[in-house]
């Protein structure tokens, strides 16, 4: 009877030894980044930047495996079901890991099915106006909307843009009609043409039109001002402290991935993201780097999941 505790200790010791051995040899084969979107999409672009840099840092290659479609659900599920050994990682986005759980109650994965590894990028969202509209400041928009509830309209072309609009409506206590578009192209065309006065759009999409003077930037929805448009204020500094509603992305590992592997990957990725050349690549593509480590980024993701769940409930939005 007394032999069982010894057996348990031996088994535990063996597992620890096996884990230590596996980590000491990591990585000894190709690492795969699963991107739940098609090639060329923002998450894919920034995944490839990090994968290319990691391939030069690690003794093994890092490749990108695109598994797009269905709002990123199949690709993220694939990442969830991968072996927790550090060789299959998922490039998560705000839509797949924070917005989808709020929109789809029967989602086949949960943020709790993953281990956070590191942040990678933030894609700023901007509140913009038609150049000929009467609005030049956020205060003007809020004042008009409060005096004329339901008479203003703003465009969106993706769920995270819609939720950012709803978040601002909730914080500012205003009623603006959100008008859905199937793609950013038509939304921007109507904004420039004056068919709609306002829109929430991504920086990569709207930056050329700001530069040409066809669209007026009102505020950026990131926590801090962005290097691409340093003179554009944040929503937070315009009277809504703590407001943050950008798109973002980072790396997740399947639940149960050894902590040593998580910490190694996080450290290596942060070194890459601190490189000025990498930061320039990200900035030139309309984003900014997010170098929060596995702990900081995990806390951020948890807060985002809770925030968007609350906004979806308040606004009564349902997934389509």
JSON list of C-alpha atoms in Angstrom, two decimals, residues 29 158 286:
[
{"chain": "A", "resi": 29, "resn": "UNK", "atom": "CA", "xyz": [11.05, 21.02, -36.36]},
{"chain": "A", "resi": 158, "resn": "UNK", "atom": "CA", "xyz": [-16.89, 44.87, -40.34]},
{"chain": "A", "resi": 286, "resn": "UNK", "atom": "CA", "xyz": [-1.17, 50.93, -41.37]}
]
